[in-house]
């Protein structure tokens, strides 16, 4: 109650409550809609979190949403349109590092690739921290590419974190520009676990950082524990992923080839560096032979200078010429309609040297013919990046045939074995040069030549086989990366895979 004075008269006023305005149906409906939207927004967020962490509670919510009516269907579609969550990281291996291993790889792309796999394996064996490898920039190819220009460095580090710790660079206190001098050395070639445990590991106690300045073939092919052999494969087949730019262009090459039907990848190793360093000049003019010899002498690190070409060829140590390759492919049953991708650099003698091969197989293509010049411009003067494109196409091809068993041929062979023993024709060059000479001089008929070539390669199609072991002669053994048998079968002895009852699906075309 309130008392007021008005003109000297006191007036008592009773204060009435404010009138209650009833809510309209529109207001009630509006509040209900807002509440529903808020509720569904919360549920969408819960579902999104559930996709990342996947506990059972959120999975049940997702299942219920998927079985609801109109509105939940819209929400499900909204969730589906979101970008997929990044893959969860593997749990990092917890270990006390014995020091830092720094490596400088030498050679071409595939020689360095195998070396990187070995270096990761050695770091794991010795409980070291591996610094992202340095790539060769001073060899014949003079490619300035760094590791991250060819390989996805983030994927490399993350995908192996459960095995070994990998860092992009040394801590400042261990860098040379801050006055620290690591021990630089090349480990002994073809060494086993005992060598690294007894000879190399103690060096880290004193130096903390050891720099391997040569990495090619520094780990034995055989006699390595199964878990380390399989780690070598894991690095090779899973961790060493090319950059998105290389992957995209390589995939485009494969797609363009497949649109035109099955294709063969021919690694025609008839390139200037190969001929110069091997001393193989069969089919070359005297002027060309002299040019190749001068090139060999121009590189001091190449020790073998005087080479008798015909002796080397008779031992099966020379790549086949394009003309010889043409005859062999025809003998193996490939016809003129075969689509052939030339996986190599510049052929010595350029296009005229391919004339005989192109006449027999007119559907020959190279990456320069399939891609626009602008697409390849980023790879110019980067031979390793170009080789990465050829590597991808070779892996994906229906048939792979190398004319020389160099590092690329071996690594592609091993990769294709890993992918299910895809057809890989491993040419027996020592036998072939004899047959080729007999056929060329008229001693062997064309029909007999073809029969002999096919018989010589019946068991050289990339079938499952044991790796050849030669005690105390590791260079003459079968290369681990060409036949990583421990990584393609479940059982250590692989008897089921190698049994006589297994039929090879990679027969020569008839």
PDB file of C-alpha atoms in Angstrom, residues 11-184:
ATOM      1  CA  UNK A  11      -4.791   9.462  -0.572  1.00  0.00           C
ATOM      2  CA  UNK A  12      -4.161   5.758  -0.054  1.00  0.00           C
ATOM      3  CA  UNK A  13      -3.425   3.789  -3.191  1.00  0.00           C
ATOM      4  CA  UNK A  14      -3.269   0.041  -3.384  1.00  0.00           C
ATOM      5  CA  UNK A  15      -0.513  -0.957  -5.963  1.00  0.00           C
ATOM      6  CA  UNK A  16      -1.957  -3.422  -8.369  1.00  0.00           C
ATOM      7  CA  UNK A  17       0.209  -6.179  -9.889  1.00  0.00           C
ATOM      8  CA  UNK A  18       1.305  -5.805 -13.525  1.00  0.00           C
ATOM      9  CA  UNK A  19      -1.079  -7.392 -15.934  1.00  0.00           C
ATOM     10  CA  UNK A  20      -0.019 -10.874 -17.140  1.00  0.00           C
ATOM     11  CA  UNK A  21       0.079 -11.068 -20.925  1.00  0.00           C
ATOM     12  CA  UNK A  22      -0.500 -14.631 -22.087  1.00  0.00           C
ATOM     13  CA  UNK A  23       2.131 -16.079 -24.547  1.00  0.00           C
ATOM     14  CA  UNK A  24       0.875 -16.482 -28.039  1.00  0.00           C
ATOM     15  CA  UNK A  25       1.232 -19.702 -29.983  1.00  0.00           C
ATOM     16  CA  UNK A  26       3.776 -17.962 -32.244  1.00  0.00           C
ATOM     17  CA  UNK A  27       6.063 -17.211 -29.275  1.00  0.00           C
ATOM     18  CA  UNK A  28       5.792 -20.749 -27.976  1.00  0.00           C
ATOM     19  CA  UNK A  29       6.588 -22.105 -31.435  1.00  0.00           C
ATOM     20  CA  UNK A  30       9.553 -19.719 -31.798  1.00  0.00           C
ATOM     21  CA  UNK A  31      11.020 -20.783 -28.442  1.00  0.00           C
ATOM     22  CA  UNK A  32      10.575 -24.449 -29.360  1.00  0.00           C
ATOM     23  CA  UNK A  33      12.341 -23.989 -32.712  1.00  0.00           C
ATOM     24  CA  UNK A  34      15.269 -22.118 -31.107  1.00  0.00           C
ATOM     25  CA  UNK A  35      15.623 -24.779 -28.455  1.00  0.00           C
ATOM     26  CA  UNK A  36      15.550 -27.525 -31.064  1.00  0.00           C
ATOM     27  CA  UNK A  37      18.212 -25.811 -33.160  1.00  0.00           C
ATOM     28  CA  UNK A  38      20.415 -25.349 -30.091  1.00  0.00           C
ATOM     29  CA  UNK A  39      19.954 -29.005 -29.133  1.00  0.00           C
ATOM     30  CA  UNK A  40      20.764 -30.306 -32.612  1.00  0.00           C
ATOM     31  CA  UNK A  41      23.795 -28.015 -32.851  1.00  0.00           C
ATOM     32  CA  UNK A  42      25.138 -29.526 -29.637  1.00  0.00           C
ATOM     33  CA  UNK A  43      24.523 -33.028 -30.959  1.00  0.00           C
ATOM     34  CA  UNK A  44      26.341 -32.225 -34.212  1.00  0.00           C
ATOM     35  CA  UNK A  45      29.353 -31.068 -32.231  1.00  0.00           C
ATOM     36  CA  UNK A  46      29.241 -34.253 -30.152  1.00  0.00           C
ATOM     37  CA  UNK A  47      29.120 -36.369 -33.316  1.00  0.00           C
ATOM     38  CA  UNK A  48      32.103 -34.467 -34.736  1.00  0.00           C
ATOM     39  CA  UNK A  49      34.089 -35.084 -31.557  1.00  0.00           C
ATOM     40  CA  UNK A  50      33.009 -38.691 -31.742  1.00  0.00           C
ATOM     41  CA  UNK A  51      34.539 -38.988 -35.223  1.00  0.00           C
ATOM     42  CA  UNK A  52      37.863 -37.817 -33.816  1.00  0.00           C
ATOM     43  CA  UNK A  53      37.981 -39.880 -30.632  1.00  0.00           C
ATOM     44  CA  UNK A  54      35.492 -42.631 -31.402  1.00  0.00           C
ATOM     45  CA  UNK A  55      34.484 -43.714 -27.911  1.00  0.00           C
ATOM     46  CA  UNK A  56      31.538 -46.127 -27.887  1.00  0.00           C
ATOM     47  CA  UNK A  57      29.174 -43.527 -26.427  1.00  0.00           C
ATOM     48  CA  UNK A  58      29.499 -41.236 -29.436  1.00  0.00           C
ATOM     49  CA  UNK A  59      29.260 -44.146 -31.856  1.00  0.00           C
ATOM     50  CA  UNK A  60      25.860 -45.014 -30.363  1.00  0.00           C
ATOM     51  CA  UNK A  61      24.760 -41.400 -30.857  1.00  0.00           C
ATOM     52  CA  UNK A  62      25.906 -41.526 -34.490  1.00  0.00           C
ATOM     53  CA  UNK A  63      23.966 -44.753 -35.035  1.00  0.00           C
ATOM     54  CA  UNK A  64      20.800 -43.280 -33.580  1.00  0.00           C
ATOM     55  CA  UNK A  65      21.136 -40.174 -35.708  1.00  0.00           C
ATOM     56  CA  UNK A  66      21.502 -42.260 -38.846  1.00  0.00           C
ATOM     57  CA  UNK A  67      18.177 -44.021 -38.125  1.00  0.00           C
ATOM     58  CA  UNK A  68      16.163 -40.877 -37.332  1.00  0.00           C
ATOM     59  CA  UNK A  69      13.827 -38.980 -39.645  1.00  0.00           C
ATOM     60  CA  UNK A  70      14.148 -35.846 -41.857  1.00  0.00           C
ATOM     61  CA  UNK A  71      16.140 -33.490 -39.632  1.00  0.00           C
ATOM     62  CA  UNK A  72      18.766 -36.061 -38.510  1.00  0.00           C
ATOM     63  CA  UNK A  73      19.307 -36.981 -42.173  1.00  0.00           C
ATOM     64  CA  UNK A  74      20.229 -33.376 -42.879  1.00  0.00           C
ATOM     65  CA  UNK A  75      22.610 -33.397 -39.913  1.00  0.00           C
ATOM     66  CA  UNK A  76      24.234 -36.628 -41.101  1.00  0.00           C
ATOM     67  CA  UNK A  77      24.786 -35.097 -44.526  1.00  0.00           C
ATOM     68  CA  UNK A  78      26.332 -32.029 -42.900  1.00  0.00           C
ATOM     69  CA  UNK A  79      28.751 -34.193 -40.943  1.00  0.00           C
ATOM     70  CA  UNK A  80      29.626 -36.169 -44.078  1.00  0.00           C
ATOM     71  CA  UNK A  81      30.550 -32.993 -45.929  1.00  0.00           C
ATOM     72  CA  UNK A  82      33.096 -32.043 -43.297  1.00  0.00           C
ATOM     73  CA  UNK A  83      36.743 -32.792 -44.264  1.00  0.00           C
ATOM     74  CA  UNK A  84      37.940 -36.123 -42.860  1.00  0.00           C
ATOM     75  CA  UNK A  85      39.788 -35.803 -39.570  1.00  0.00           C
ATOM     76  CA  UNK A  86      43.571 -36.181 -39.701  1.00  0.00           C
ATOM     77  CA  UNK A  87      44.786 -39.698 -38.936  1.00  0.00           C
ATOM     78  CA  UNK A  88      45.670 -40.188 -35.321  1.00  0.00           C
ATOM     79  CA  UNK A  89      49.387 -40.263 -34.590  1.00  0.00           C
ATOM     80  CA  UNK A  90      51.018 -43.471 -33.487  1.00  0.00           C
ATOM     81  CA  UNK A  91      52.198 -43.487 -29.915  1.00  0.00           C
ATOM     82  CA  UNK A  92      55.823 -42.345 -29.861  1.00  0.00           C
ATOM     83  CA  UNK A  93      58.337 -44.961 -28.770  1.00  0.00           C
ATOM     84  CA  UNK A  94      59.769 -44.079 -25.391  1.00  0.00           C
ATOM     85  CA  UNK A  95      63.521 -44.631 -25.232  1.00  0.00           C
ATOM     86  CA  UNK A  96      66.672 -42.896 -24.086  1.00  0.00           C
ATOM     87  CA  UNK A  97      68.537 -41.748 -27.170  1.00  0.00           C
ATOM     88  CA  UNK A  98      72.220 -42.700 -27.346  1.00  0.00           C
ATOM     89  CA  UNK A  99      73.010 -39.796 -29.652  1.00  0.00           C
ATOM     90  CA  UNK A 100      72.256 -38.223 -33.019  1.00  0.00           C
ATOM     91  CA  UNK A 101      72.838 -39.952 -36.360  1.00  0.00           C
ATOM     92  CA  UNK A 102      73.375 -37.587 -39.264  1.00  0.00           C
ATOM     93  CA  UNK A 103      73.629 -39.009 -42.785  1.00  0.00           C
ATOM     94  CA  UNK A 104      74.563 -37.690 -46.222  1.00  0.00           C
ATOM     95  CA  UNK A 105      73.208 -39.987 -48.919  1.00  0.00           C
ATOM     96  CA  UNK A 106      75.107 -40.570 -52.128  1.00  0.00           C
ATOM     97  CA  UNK A 107      73.947 -41.602 -55.593  1.00  0.00           C
ATOM     98  CA  UNK A 108      70.712 -41.293 -57.538  1.00  0.00           C
ATOM     99  CA  UNK A 109      67.174 -41.308 -56.203  1.00  0.00           C
ATOM    100  CA  UNK A 110      66.751 -45.048 -55.731  1.00  0.00           C
ATOM    101  CA  UNK A 111      70.214 -45.628 -54.297  1.00  0.00           C
ATOM    102  CA  UNK A 112      69.450 -42.906 -51.754  1.00  0.00           C
ATOM    103  CA  UNK A 113      65.994 -44.347 -51.097  1.00  0.00           C
ATOM    104  CA  UNK A 114      67.426 -47.731 -50.098  1.00  0.00           C
ATOM    105  CA  UNK A 115      70.079 -46.002 -47.993  1.00  0.00           C
ATOM    106  CA  UNK A 116      67.451 -44.015 -46.089  1.00  0.00           C
ATOM    107  CA  UNK A 117      65.657 -47.266 -45.237  1.00  0.00           C
ATOM    108  CA  UNK A 118      68.927 -48.698 -43.921  1.00  0.00           C
ATOM    109  CA  UNK A 119      69.726 -45.600 -41.876  1.00  0.00           C
ATOM    110  CA  UNK A 120      66.327 -45.653 -40.151  1.00  0.00           C
ATOM    111  CA  UNK A 121      66.910 -49.326 -39.345  1.00  0.00           C
ATOM    112  CA  UNK A 122      70.374 -48.649 -37.912  1.00  0.00           C
ATOM    113  CA  UNK A 123      69.010 -45.762 -35.806  1.00  0.00           C
ATOM    114  CA  UNK A 124      66.354 -48.115 -34.434  1.00  0.00           C
ATOM    115  CA  UNK A 125      68.906 -50.833 -33.666  1.00  0.00           C
ATOM    116  CA  UNK A 126      71.209 -48.446 -31.776  1.00  0.00           C
ATOM    117  CA  UNK A 127      68.482 -46.337 -30.105  1.00  0.00           C
ATOM    118  CA  UNK A 128      69.590 -43.157 -31.840  1.00  0.00           C
ATOM    119  CA  UNK A 129      67.827 -39.978 -32.913  1.00  0.00           C
ATOM    120  CA  UNK A 130      67.969 -39.692 -36.702  1.00  0.00           C
ATOM    121  CA  UNK A 131      68.334 -36.330 -38.406  1.00  0.00           C
ATOM    122  CA  UNK A 132      66.345 -36.042 -41.658  1.00  0.00           C
ATOM    123  CA  UNK A 133      68.823 -37.289 -44.302  1.00  0.00           C
ATOM    124  CA  UNK A 134      70.723 -34.983 -46.619  1.00  0.00           C
ATOM    125  CA  UNK A 135      70.484 -35.880 -50.324  1.00  0.00           C
ATOM    126  CA  UNK A 136      73.338 -36.013 -52.812  1.00  0.00           C
ATOM    127  CA  UNK A 137      73.855 -32.743 -54.691  1.00  0.00           C
ATOM    128  CA  UNK A 138      77.373 -33.305 -56.057  1.00  0.00           C
ATOM    129  CA  UNK A 139      77.096 -36.500 -58.095  1.00  0.00           C
ATOM    130  CA  UNK A 140      76.797 -36.697 -61.877  1.00  0.00           C
ATOM    131  CA  UNK A 141      73.131 -35.658 -61.721  1.00  0.00           C
ATOM    132  CA  UNK A 142      73.850 -32.499 -59.648  1.00  0.00           C
ATOM    133  CA  UNK A 143      70.273 -32.336 -58.398  1.00  0.00           C
ATOM    134  CA  UNK A 144      69.836 -29.531 -55.803  1.00  0.00           C
ATOM    135  CA  UNK A 145      66.718 -31.162 -54.289  1.00  0.00           C
ATOM    136  CA  UNK A 146      66.480 -31.523 -50.533  1.00  0.00           C
ATOM    137  CA  UNK A 147      64.672 -34.352 -48.751  1.00  0.00           C
ATOM    138  CA  UNK A 148      61.479 -32.318 -48.393  1.00  0.00           C
ATOM    139  CA  UNK A 149      61.509 -31.504 -52.139  1.00  0.00           C
ATOM    140  CA  UNK A 150      61.055 -35.190 -52.972  1.00  0.00           C
ATOM    141  CA  UNK A 151      59.537 -36.856 -49.915  1.00  0.00           C
ATOM    142  CA  UNK A 152      56.724 -35.837 -47.569  1.00  0.00           C
ATOM    143  CA  UNK A 153      58.925 -35.078 -44.568  1.00  0.00           C
ATOM    144  CA  UNK A 154      56.059 -34.704 -42.078  1.00  0.00           C
ATOM    145  CA  UNK A 155      54.663 -38.089 -43.056  1.00  0.00           C
ATOM    146  CA  UNK A 156      58.144 -39.611 -42.853  1.00  0.00           C
ATOM    147  CA  UNK A 157      58.634 -38.403 -39.280  1.00  0.00           C
ATOM    148  CA  UNK A 158      55.125 -39.152 -38.013  1.00  0.00           C
ATOM    149  CA  UNK A 159      54.722 -42.579 -39.591  1.00  0.00           C
ATOM    150  CA  UNK A 160      57.879 -43.896 -37.882  1.00  0.00           C
ATOM    151  CA  UNK A 161      57.527 -42.243 -34.473  1.00  0.00           C
ATOM    152  CA  UNK A 162      56.667 -45.566 -32.841  1.00  0.00           C
ATOM    153  CA  UNK A 163      60.044 -46.933 -33.949  1.00  0.00           C
ATOM    154  CA  UNK A 164      62.577 -44.116 -34.018  1.00  0.00           C
ATOM    155  CA  UNK A 165      62.784 -40.438 -33.159  1.00  0.00           C
ATOM    156  CA  UNK A 166      63.459 -38.300 -36.242  1.00  0.00           C
ATOM    157  CA  UNK A 167      64.248 -34.567 -36.148  1.00  0.00           C
ATOM    158  CA  UNK A 168      64.582 -32.078 -38.978  1.00  0.00           C
ATOM    159  CA  UNK A 169      67.915 -30.688 -37.753  1.00  0.00           C
ATOM    160  CA  UNK A 170      70.436 -31.069 -34.982  1.00  0.00           C
ATOM    161  CA  UNK A 171      70.010 -29.028 -31.786  1.00  0.00           C
ATOM    162  CA  UNK A 172      72.050 -25.803 -31.958  1.00  0.00           C
ATOM    163  CA  UNK A 173      74.684 -27.023 -29.499  1.00  0.00           C
ATOM    164  CA  UNK A 174      75.585 -29.842 -31.925  1.00  0.00           C
ATOM    165  CA  UNK A 175      75.679 -27.795 -35.131  1.00  0.00           C
ATOM    166  CA  UNK A 176      78.961 -27.075 -36.879  1.00  0.00           C
ATOM    167  CA  UNK A 177      78.220 -23.356 -37.219  1.00  0.00           C
ATOM    168  CA  UNK A 178      78.208 -23.188 -33.421  1.00  0.00           C
ATOM    169  CA  UNK A 179      81.614 -24.848 -33.234  1.00  0.00           C
ATOM    170  CA  UNK A 180      80.659 -28.493 -32.742  1.00  0.00           C
ATOM    171  CA  UNK A 181      82.573 -31.034 -34.831  1.00  0.00           C
ATOM    172  CA  UNK A 182      80.817 -34.387 -35.220  1.00  0.00           C
ATOM    173  CA  UNK A 183      82.674 -37.550 -36.140  1.00  0.00           C
ATOM    174  CA  UNK A 184      82.459 -37.994 -39.924  1.00  0.00           C
TER     175      UNK A 184
END
